Coordinates of C-alpha atoms and ligand atoms in Angstrom, one line a residue:
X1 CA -46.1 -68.5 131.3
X2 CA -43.9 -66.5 133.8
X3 CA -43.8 -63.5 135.3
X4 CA -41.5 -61.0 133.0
X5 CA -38.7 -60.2 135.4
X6 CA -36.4 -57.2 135.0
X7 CA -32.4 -58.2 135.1
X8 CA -33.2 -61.3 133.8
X9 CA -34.3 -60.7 130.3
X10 CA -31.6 -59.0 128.3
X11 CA -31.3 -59.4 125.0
X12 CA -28.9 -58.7 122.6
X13 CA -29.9 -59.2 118.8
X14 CA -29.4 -58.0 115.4
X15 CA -32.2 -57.3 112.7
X16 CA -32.5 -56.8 109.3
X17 CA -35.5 -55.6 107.2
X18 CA -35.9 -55.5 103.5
X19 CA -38.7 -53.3 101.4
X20 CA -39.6 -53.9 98.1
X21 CA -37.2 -56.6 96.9
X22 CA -38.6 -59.2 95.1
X23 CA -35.8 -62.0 96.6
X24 CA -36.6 -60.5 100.3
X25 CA -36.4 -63.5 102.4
X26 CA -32.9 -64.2 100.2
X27 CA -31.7 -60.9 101.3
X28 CA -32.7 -61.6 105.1
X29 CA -30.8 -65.0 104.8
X30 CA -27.9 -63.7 103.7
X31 CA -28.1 -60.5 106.2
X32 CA -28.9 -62.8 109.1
X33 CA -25.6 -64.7 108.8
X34 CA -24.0 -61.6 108.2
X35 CA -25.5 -60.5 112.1
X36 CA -24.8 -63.9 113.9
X37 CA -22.6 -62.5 116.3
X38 CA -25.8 -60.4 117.5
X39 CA -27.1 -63.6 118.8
X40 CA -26.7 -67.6 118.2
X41 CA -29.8 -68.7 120.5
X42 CA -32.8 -68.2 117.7
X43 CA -33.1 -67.3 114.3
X44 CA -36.5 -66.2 112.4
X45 CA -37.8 -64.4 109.1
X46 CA -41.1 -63.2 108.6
X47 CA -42.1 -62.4 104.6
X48 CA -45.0 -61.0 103.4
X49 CA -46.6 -61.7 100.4
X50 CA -50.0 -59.8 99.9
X51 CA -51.8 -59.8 102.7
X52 CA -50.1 -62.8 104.4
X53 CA -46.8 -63.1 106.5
X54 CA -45.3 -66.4 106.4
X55 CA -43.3 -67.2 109.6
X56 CA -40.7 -69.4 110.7
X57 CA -38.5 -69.2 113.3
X58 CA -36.1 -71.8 115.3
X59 CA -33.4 -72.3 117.9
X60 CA -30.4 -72.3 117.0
X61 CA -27.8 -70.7 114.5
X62 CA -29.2 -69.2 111.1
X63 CA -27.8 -72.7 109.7
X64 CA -29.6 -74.7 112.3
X65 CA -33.0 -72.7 111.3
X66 CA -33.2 -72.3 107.6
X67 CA -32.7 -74.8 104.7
X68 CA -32.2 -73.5 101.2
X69 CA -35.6 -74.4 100.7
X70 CA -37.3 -72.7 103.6
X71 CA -35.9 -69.4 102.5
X72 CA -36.8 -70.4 98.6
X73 CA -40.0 -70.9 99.5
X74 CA -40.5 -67.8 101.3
X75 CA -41.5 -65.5 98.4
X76 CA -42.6 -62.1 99.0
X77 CA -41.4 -58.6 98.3
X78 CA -41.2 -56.9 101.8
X79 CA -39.2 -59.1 104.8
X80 CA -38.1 -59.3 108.5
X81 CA -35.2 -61.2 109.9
X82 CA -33.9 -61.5 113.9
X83 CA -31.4 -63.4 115.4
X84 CA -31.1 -63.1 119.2
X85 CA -29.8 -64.1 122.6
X86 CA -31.2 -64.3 125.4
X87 CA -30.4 -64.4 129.0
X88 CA -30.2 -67.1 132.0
X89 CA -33.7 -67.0 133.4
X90 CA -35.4 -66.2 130.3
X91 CA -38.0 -68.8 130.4
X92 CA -39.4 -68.8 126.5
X93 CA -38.1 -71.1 124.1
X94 CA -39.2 -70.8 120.1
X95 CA -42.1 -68.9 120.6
X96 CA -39.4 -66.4 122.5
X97 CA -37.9 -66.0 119.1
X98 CA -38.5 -63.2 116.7
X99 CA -40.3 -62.0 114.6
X100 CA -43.1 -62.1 116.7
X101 CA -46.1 -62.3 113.9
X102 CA -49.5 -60.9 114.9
X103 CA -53.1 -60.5 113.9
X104 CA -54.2 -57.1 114.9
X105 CA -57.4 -55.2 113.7
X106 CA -55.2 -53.0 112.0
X107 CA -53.6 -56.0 109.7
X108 CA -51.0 -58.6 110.4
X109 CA -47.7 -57.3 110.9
X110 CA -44.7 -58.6 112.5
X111 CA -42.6 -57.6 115.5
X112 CA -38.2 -57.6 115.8
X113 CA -36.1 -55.5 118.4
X114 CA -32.6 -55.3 119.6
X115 CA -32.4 -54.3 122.8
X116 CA -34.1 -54.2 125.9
X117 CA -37.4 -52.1 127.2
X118 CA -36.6 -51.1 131.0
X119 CA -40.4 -51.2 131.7
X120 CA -41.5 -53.9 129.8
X121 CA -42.6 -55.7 132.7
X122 CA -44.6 -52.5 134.3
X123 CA -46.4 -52.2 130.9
X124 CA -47.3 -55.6 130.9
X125 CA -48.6 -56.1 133.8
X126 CA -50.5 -52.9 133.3
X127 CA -51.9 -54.6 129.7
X128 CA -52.5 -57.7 132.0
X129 CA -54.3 -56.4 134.2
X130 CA -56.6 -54.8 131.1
X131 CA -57.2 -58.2 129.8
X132 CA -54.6 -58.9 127.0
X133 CA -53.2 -62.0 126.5
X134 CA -49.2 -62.7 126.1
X135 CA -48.3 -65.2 123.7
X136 CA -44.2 -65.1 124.4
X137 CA -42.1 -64.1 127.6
X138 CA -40.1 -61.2 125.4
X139 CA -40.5 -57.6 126.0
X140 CA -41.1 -57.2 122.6
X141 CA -44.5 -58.4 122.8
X142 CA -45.8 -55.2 125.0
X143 CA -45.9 -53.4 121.5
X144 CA -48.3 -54.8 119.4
X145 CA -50.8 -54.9 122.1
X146 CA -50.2 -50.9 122.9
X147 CA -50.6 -50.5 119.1
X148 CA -53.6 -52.3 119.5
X149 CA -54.8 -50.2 122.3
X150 CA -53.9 -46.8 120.2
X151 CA -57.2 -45.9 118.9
X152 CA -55.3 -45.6 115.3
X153 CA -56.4 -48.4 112.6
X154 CA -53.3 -46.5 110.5
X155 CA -50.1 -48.8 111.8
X156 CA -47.6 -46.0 111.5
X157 CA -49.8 -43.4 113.5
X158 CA -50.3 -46.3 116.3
X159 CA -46.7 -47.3 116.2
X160 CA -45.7 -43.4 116.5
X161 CA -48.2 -43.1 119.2
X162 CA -47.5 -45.9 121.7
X163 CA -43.4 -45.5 121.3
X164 CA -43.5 -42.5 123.8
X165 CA -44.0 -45.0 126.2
X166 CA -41.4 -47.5 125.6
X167 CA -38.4 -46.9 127.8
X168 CA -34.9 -48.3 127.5
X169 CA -33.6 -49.3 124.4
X170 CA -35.3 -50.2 120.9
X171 CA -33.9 -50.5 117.6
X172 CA -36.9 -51.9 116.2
X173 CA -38.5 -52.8 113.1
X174 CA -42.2 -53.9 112.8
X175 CA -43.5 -55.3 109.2
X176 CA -46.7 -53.8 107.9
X177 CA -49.3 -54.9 105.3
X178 CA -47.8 -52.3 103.1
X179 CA -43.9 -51.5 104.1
X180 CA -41.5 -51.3 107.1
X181 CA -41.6 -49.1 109.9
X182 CA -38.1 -48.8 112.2
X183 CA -37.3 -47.0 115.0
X184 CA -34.7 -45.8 117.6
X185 CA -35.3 -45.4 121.3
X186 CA -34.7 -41.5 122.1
X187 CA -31.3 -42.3 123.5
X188 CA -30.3 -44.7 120.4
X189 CA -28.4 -47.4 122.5
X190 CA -28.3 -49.9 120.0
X191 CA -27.2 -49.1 116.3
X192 CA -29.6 -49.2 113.0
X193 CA -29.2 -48.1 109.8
X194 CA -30.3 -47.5 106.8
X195 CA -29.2 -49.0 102.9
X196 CA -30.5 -49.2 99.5
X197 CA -30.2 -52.5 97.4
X198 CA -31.9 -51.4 93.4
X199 CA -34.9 -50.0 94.3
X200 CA -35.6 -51.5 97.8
X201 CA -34.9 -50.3 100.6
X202 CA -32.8 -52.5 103.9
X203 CA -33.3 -51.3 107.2
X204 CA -30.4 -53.7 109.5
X205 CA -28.7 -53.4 113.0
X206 CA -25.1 -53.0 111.3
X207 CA -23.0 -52.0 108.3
X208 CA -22.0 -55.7 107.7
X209 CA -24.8 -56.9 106.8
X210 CA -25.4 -53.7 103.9
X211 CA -22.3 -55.2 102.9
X212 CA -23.0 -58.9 102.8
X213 CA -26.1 -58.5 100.1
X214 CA -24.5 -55.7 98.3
X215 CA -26.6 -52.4 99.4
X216 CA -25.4 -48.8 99.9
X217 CA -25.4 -47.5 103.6
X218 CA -27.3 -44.6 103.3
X219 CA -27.8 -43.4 107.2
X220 CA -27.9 -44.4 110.2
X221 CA -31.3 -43.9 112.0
X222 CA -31.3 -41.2 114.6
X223 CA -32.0 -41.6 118.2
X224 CA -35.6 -41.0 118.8
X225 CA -36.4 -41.1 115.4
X226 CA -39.2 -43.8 113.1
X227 CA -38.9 -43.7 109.5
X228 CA -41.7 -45.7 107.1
X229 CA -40.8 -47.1 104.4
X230 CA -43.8 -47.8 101.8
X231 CA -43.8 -50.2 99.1
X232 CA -44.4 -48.9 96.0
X233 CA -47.5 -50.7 94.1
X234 CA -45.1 -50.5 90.6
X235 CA -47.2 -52.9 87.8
X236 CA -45.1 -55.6 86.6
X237 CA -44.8 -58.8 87.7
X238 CA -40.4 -58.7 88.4
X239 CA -39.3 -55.5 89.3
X240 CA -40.9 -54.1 92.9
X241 CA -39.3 -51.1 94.6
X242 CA -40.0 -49.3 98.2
X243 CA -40.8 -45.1 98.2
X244 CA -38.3 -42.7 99.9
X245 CA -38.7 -43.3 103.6
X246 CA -40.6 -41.2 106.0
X247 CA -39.4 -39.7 109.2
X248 CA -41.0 -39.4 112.6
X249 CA -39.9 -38.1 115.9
X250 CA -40.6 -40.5 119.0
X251 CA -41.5 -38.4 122.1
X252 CA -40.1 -35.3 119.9
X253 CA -37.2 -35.7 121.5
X254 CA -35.1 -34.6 118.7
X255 CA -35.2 -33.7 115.0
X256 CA -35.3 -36.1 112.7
X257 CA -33.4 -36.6 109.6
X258 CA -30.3 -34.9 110.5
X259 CA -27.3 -36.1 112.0
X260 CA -27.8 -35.8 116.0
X261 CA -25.6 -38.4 117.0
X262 CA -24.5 -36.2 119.5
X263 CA -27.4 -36.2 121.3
X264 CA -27.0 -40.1 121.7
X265 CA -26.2 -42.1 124.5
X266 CA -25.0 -45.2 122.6
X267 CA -24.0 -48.6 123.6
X268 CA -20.0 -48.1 124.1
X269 CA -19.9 -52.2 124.6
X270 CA -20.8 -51.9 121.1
X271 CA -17.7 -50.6 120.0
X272 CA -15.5 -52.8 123.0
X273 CA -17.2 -55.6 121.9
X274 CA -20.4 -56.5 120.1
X275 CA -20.5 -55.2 116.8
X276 CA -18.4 -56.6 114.0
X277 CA -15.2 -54.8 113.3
X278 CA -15.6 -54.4 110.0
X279 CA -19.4 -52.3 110.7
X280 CA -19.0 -48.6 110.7
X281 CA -21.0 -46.9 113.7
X282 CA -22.0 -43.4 113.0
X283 CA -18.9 -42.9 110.7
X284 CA -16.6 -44.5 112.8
X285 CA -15.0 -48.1 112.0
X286 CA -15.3 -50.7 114.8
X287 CA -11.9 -52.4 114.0
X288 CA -10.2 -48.4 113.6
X289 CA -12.4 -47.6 116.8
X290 CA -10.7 -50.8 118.6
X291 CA -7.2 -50.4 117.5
X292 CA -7.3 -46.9 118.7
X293 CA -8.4 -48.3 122.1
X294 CA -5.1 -50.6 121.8
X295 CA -3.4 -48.0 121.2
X296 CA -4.2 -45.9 124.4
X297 CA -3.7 -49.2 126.5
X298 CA 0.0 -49.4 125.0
X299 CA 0.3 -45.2 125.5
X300 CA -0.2 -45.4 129.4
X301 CA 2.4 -48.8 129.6
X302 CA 5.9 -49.5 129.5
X303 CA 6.3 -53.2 129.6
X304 CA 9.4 -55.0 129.0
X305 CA 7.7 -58.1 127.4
X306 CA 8.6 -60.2 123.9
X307 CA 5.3 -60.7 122.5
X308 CA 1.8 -59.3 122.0
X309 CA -1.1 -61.5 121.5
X310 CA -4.9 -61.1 121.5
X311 CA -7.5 -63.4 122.3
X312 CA -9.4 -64.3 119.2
X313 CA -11.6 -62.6 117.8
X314 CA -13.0 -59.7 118.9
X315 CA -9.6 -58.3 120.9
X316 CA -7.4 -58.8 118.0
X317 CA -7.8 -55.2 117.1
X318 CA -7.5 -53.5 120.1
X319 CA -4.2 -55.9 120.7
X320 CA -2.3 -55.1 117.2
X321 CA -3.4 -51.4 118.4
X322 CA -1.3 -52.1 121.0
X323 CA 1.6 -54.0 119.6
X324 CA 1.8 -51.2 116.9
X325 CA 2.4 -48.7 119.7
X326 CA 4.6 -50.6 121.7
X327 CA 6.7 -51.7 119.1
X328 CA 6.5 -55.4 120.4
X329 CA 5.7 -57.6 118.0
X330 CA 2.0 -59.1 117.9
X331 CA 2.2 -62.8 117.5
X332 CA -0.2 -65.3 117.3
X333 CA -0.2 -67.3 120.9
X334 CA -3.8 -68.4 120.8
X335 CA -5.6 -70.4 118.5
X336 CA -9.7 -70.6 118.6
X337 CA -11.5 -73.3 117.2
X338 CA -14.3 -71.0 114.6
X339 CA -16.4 -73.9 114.4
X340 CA -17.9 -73.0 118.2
X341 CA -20.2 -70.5 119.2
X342 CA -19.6 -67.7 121.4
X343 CA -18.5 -68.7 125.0
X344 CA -21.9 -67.3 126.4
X345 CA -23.8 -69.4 124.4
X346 CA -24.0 -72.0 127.1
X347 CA -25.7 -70.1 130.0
X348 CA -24.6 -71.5 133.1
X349 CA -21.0 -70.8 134.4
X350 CA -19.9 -74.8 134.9
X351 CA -21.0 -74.6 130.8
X352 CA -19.4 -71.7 130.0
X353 CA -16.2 -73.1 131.2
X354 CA -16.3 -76.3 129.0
X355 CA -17.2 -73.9 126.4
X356 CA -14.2 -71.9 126.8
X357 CA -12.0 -75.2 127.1
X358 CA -13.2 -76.6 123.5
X359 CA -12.8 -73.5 122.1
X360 CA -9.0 -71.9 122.7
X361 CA -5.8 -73.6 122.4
X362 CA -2.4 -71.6 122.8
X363 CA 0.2 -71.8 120.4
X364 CA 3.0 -73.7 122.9
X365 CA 6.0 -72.7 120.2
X366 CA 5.3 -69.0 120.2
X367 CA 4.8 -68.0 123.7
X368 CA 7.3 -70.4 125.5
X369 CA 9.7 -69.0 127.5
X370 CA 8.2 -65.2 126.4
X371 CA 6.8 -62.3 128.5
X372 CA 3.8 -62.3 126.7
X373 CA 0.9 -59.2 126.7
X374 CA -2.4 -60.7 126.4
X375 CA -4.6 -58.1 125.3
X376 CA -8.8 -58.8 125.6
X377 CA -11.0 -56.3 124.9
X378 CA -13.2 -56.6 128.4
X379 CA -13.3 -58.5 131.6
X380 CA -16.8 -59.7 132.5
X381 CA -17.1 -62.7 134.5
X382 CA -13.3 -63.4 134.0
X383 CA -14.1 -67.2 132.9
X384 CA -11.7 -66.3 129.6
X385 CA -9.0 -64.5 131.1
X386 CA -8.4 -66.5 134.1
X387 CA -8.9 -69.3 131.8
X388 CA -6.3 -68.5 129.2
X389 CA -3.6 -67.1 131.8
X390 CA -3.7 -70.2 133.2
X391 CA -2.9 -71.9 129.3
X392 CA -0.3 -69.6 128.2
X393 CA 1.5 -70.7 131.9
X394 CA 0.9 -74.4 131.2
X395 CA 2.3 -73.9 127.7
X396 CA 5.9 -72.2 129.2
X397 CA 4.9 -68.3 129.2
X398 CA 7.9 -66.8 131.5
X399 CA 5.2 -64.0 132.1
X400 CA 1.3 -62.9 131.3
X401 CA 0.7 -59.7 131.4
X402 CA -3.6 -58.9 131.1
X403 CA -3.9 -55.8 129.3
X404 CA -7.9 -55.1 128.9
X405 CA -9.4 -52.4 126.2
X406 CA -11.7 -51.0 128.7
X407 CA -12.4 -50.2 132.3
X408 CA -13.5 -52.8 135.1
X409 CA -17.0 -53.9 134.3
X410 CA -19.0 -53.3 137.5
X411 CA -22.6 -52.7 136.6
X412 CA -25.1 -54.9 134.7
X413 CA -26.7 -53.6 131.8
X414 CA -30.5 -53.1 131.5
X415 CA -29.9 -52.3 128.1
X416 CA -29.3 -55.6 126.0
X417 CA -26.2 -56.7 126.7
X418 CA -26.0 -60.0 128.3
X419 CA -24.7 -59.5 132.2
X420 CA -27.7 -58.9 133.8
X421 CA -26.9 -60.4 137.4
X422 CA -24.9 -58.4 139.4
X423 CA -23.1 -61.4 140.8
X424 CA -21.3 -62.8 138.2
X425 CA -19.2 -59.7 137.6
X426 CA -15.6 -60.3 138.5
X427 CA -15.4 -56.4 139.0
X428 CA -17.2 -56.1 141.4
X429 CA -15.9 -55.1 144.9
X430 CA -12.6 -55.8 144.1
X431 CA -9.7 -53.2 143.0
X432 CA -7.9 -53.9 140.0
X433 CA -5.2 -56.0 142.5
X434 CA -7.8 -58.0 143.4
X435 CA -9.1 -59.0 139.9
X436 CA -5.0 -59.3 138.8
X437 CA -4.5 -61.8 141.8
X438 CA -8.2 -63.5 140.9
X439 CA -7.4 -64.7 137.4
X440 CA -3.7 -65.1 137.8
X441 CA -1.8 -62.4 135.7
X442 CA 1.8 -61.3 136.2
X443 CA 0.2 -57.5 136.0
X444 CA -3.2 -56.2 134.7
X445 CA -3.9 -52.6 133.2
X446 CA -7.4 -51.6 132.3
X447 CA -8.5 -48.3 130.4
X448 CA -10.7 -45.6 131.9
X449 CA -13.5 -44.2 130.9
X450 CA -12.1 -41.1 130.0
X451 CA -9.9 -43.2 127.3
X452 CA -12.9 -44.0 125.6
X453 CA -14.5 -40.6 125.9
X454 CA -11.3 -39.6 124.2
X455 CA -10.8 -42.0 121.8
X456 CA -14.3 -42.7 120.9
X457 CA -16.6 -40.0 121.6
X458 CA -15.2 -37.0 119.9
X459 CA -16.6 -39.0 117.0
X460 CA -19.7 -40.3 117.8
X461 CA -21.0 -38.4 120.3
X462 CA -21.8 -39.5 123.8
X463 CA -21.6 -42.9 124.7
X464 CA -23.5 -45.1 127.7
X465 CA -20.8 -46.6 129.8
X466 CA -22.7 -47.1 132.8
X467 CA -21.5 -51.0 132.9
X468 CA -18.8 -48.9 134.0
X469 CA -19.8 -45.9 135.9
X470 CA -23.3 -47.2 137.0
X471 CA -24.4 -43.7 135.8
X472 CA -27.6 -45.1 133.5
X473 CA -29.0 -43.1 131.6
X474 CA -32.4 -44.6 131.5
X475 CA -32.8 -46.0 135.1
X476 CA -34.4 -49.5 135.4
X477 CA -37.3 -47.6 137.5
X478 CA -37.5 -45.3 134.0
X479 CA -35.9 -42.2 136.4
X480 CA -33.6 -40.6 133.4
X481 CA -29.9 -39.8 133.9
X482 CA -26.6 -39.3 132.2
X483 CA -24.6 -40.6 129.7
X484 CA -20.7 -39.1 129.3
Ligands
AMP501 P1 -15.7 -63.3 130.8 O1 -15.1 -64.6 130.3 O2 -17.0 -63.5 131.4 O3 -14.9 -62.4 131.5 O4 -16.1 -62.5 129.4 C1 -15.2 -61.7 128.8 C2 -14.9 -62.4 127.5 O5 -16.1 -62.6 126.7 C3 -14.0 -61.5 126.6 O6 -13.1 -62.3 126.0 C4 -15.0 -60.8 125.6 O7 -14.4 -60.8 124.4 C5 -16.2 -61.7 125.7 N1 -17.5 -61.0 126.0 C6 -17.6 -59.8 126.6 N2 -18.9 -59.4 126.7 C7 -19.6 -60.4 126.2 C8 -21.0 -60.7 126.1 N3 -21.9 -59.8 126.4 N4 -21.4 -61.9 125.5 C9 -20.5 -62.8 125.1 N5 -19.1 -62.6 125.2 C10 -18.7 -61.5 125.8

């Protein structure tokens, strides 16, 4: 087993929890497939019935993973579901994914994060070096053995107790013998919320999976805050139910139970990017939130062009944002085959490229002969817009003009989203000439990062955009900083 090494485990993932439901693995299943886009690399449910959690995990896609009859068979009242991606250089394979299912001395319980713990590896070595034993290479594993290490045989005191010294950021949820516990990191980087389903209780990563099992979105969870939710031991063999949920402040950072989104530094990729547009994020819609951000592209232009197109599918509301506000018509110029995973899936670059090549085709009929605006929502590597500038040409585009929904992604994120290295950036030492002339484009306009203050932080507080600024507000070496 490998050394854990920082940069090169990033994670980005999506959970969902269910309490008190007595078709809980059914619920994960559906609320799994509802998260995909968190992450295609593993999929895994933990259920617990009784005193037993029954585990099963896989690579792959949710499909790949689960048969009807896997998640049939998995009957239990209380469950935990992760799907999640990992990084190049992350050296685990299934026993990587999550949930991570323990025996500890205070019961078995089972382990699921999104996000990523700055000093996982410190804290590890540090447990190392005491003498416990690491059964996977993912930071999530650091927490059961410093709940084991608590002193406390209750899990929610240990939990409460040992989350002080997680840095970085954790939307997790661990599984107990008798409910759920979840919690936010102190800055809240990635989202997590809360629903009700009957009398259960669904703790997931976003809005879109309440939606895709039916449940009411009650809150989300606040940043720094754990909440427990209990099953309730109701006689009667059919209808099971969870009691109100109770709140706890990690590092007493904030108050808990009231709205302090302000006090946040969340994930702005998460609106850009990551979360599906049809999740709400503290109030605000992703899709609404990306339109807007079209919008302001199309507000600081004024290009002559004949067409608007977006590259399919998480751009295609920040580019009818822009159309709308241009008054150019949007049109459909490129065509993506659904049927493929994201273009990351494949982690080196001469894969990535092949991926991007099955997956987009331009419409030849729409954008030949026509100034086109091809609007993306970021610029990372620039694989896909170098890529597709270099399509719409071959199919007869008089012009392509790159409009991108946010500003020049320079720095790598420690905090779960997938461009760890540095290198890879496009961004990087070059002005915005330089990336225009690098993948091709007639002209190139990027937003700043006082756009998305404006547009998106009057609503939901502040935001991390230090894959922008390189202002972190958690350092890598755990020194805090500053969000905008
Ligand atoms: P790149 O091709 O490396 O420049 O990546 C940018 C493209 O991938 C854009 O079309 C984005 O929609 C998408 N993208 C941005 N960030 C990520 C990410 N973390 N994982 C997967 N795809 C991404």
């Amino acid at each position: 087993m490998g050394v854990l090494r920082l940069n090169e485990i990033t994670e980005e993932c999506g959970v969902f929890a269910v309490v008190g439901h007595p078709r809980a693995s059914q619920l994960c299943y559906y609320g799994l497939y509802a998260l995909q886009h968190r992450g295609q690399e593993s999929a895994g449910m933990a259920v617990r019935n009784g005193a037993r959690i029954q585990t099963k995990k896989g690579m792959g896609l949710v499909s790949d993973v689960f048969a009807r009859e896997d998640v049939m068979s998995m009957a239990g009242s209380s469950a935990l579901a992760h799907v999640r991606y990992s990084n190049v250089g992350d050296e685990g394979g299934v026993e990587d994914a999550q949930p991570i299912t323990v025996k500890m001395w205070q019961g078995q319980m089972s382990f699921a994060h999104n996000g990523n713990l700055v000093n996982a590896a410190k804290l590890r070595t540090g447990l190392e070096g005491d003498g416990s034993i690491f059964q996977t290479t993912s930071d999530c594993e650091v927490i059961p053995h410093l709940m084991s290490k608590s002193g406390s045989k209750d899990p929610v005191e240990a939990l409460v107790k040992c989350l002080p010294a997680l840095k970085g950021a954790y939307s997790l949820c661990v599984l107990t013998p008798n409910g759920i516990i979840a919690a936010k990191d102190p800055n809240g980087f990635r989202p997590l919320c809360l629903g009700r389903l009957d009398g259960a209780y669904i703790v997931c990563s976003e809005t879109c999976a309440l939606d895709a099992v039916g449940a009411t979105f009650i809150r989300e969870l606040d940043p720094g805050e754990a909440i427990f939710i209990e099953e309730a031991k109701n006689p009667g063999p059919v209808w099971l139910s969870a009691r109100e949920p109770v709140s706890y402040s990690v590092g007493n950072r904030f108050d808990c139970g009231k709205s302090v989104a302000r006090n946040s530094t969340l994930c702005v990729f998460e609106f850009i990017y990551f979360a599906r547009p049809d999740s709400d994020i503290y109030g605000l819609n992703v899709h609404a939130a990306r339109k807007a951000l079209g919008r302001r592209l199309a507000q600081k232009d004024c290009l002559p062009a004949d067409l608007v197109t977006g590259i399919p599918d998480s751009s295609l509301s920040a580019a009818t944002g822009y159309a709308e506000e241009a008054g150019i018509p949007y049109e459909m110029g490129i065509v993506k085959n659904r049927y493929i995973g994201r273009t990351f899936i494949a982690p080196r670059q001469s894969m990535r490229e092949l991926g991007v090549k099955i997956k987009i085709n331009p419409l030849q009929r729409v954008v030949s002969g026509k100034r086109v605006v091809m609007v993306d929502d970021s610029i990372v590597r620039g694989t896909t817009s170098k890529y597709i500038v270099s399509l719409l040409r071959a199919a007869g585009a008089r012009e392509v003009h790159v409009r991108i929904s946010c500003p020049p992604y320079r720095f790598p994120c420690y905090y779960g989203i997938d461009t760890s290295s540095k290198g890879e950036l496009i961004a990087i030492g070059k002005t915005e000439e330089q990336i225009r002339q690098a993948i091709g484009a007639d002209s190139i306009a990027f937003l700043d990062v006082k756009d998305l203050e404006e547009v998106l932080g009057r609503q939901v507080g502040n935001l991390c955009a230090a894959c922008f600024t390189g202002n972190y507000p958690v350092k890598p070496d755990d020194t805090p900083g500053a969000g905008f």
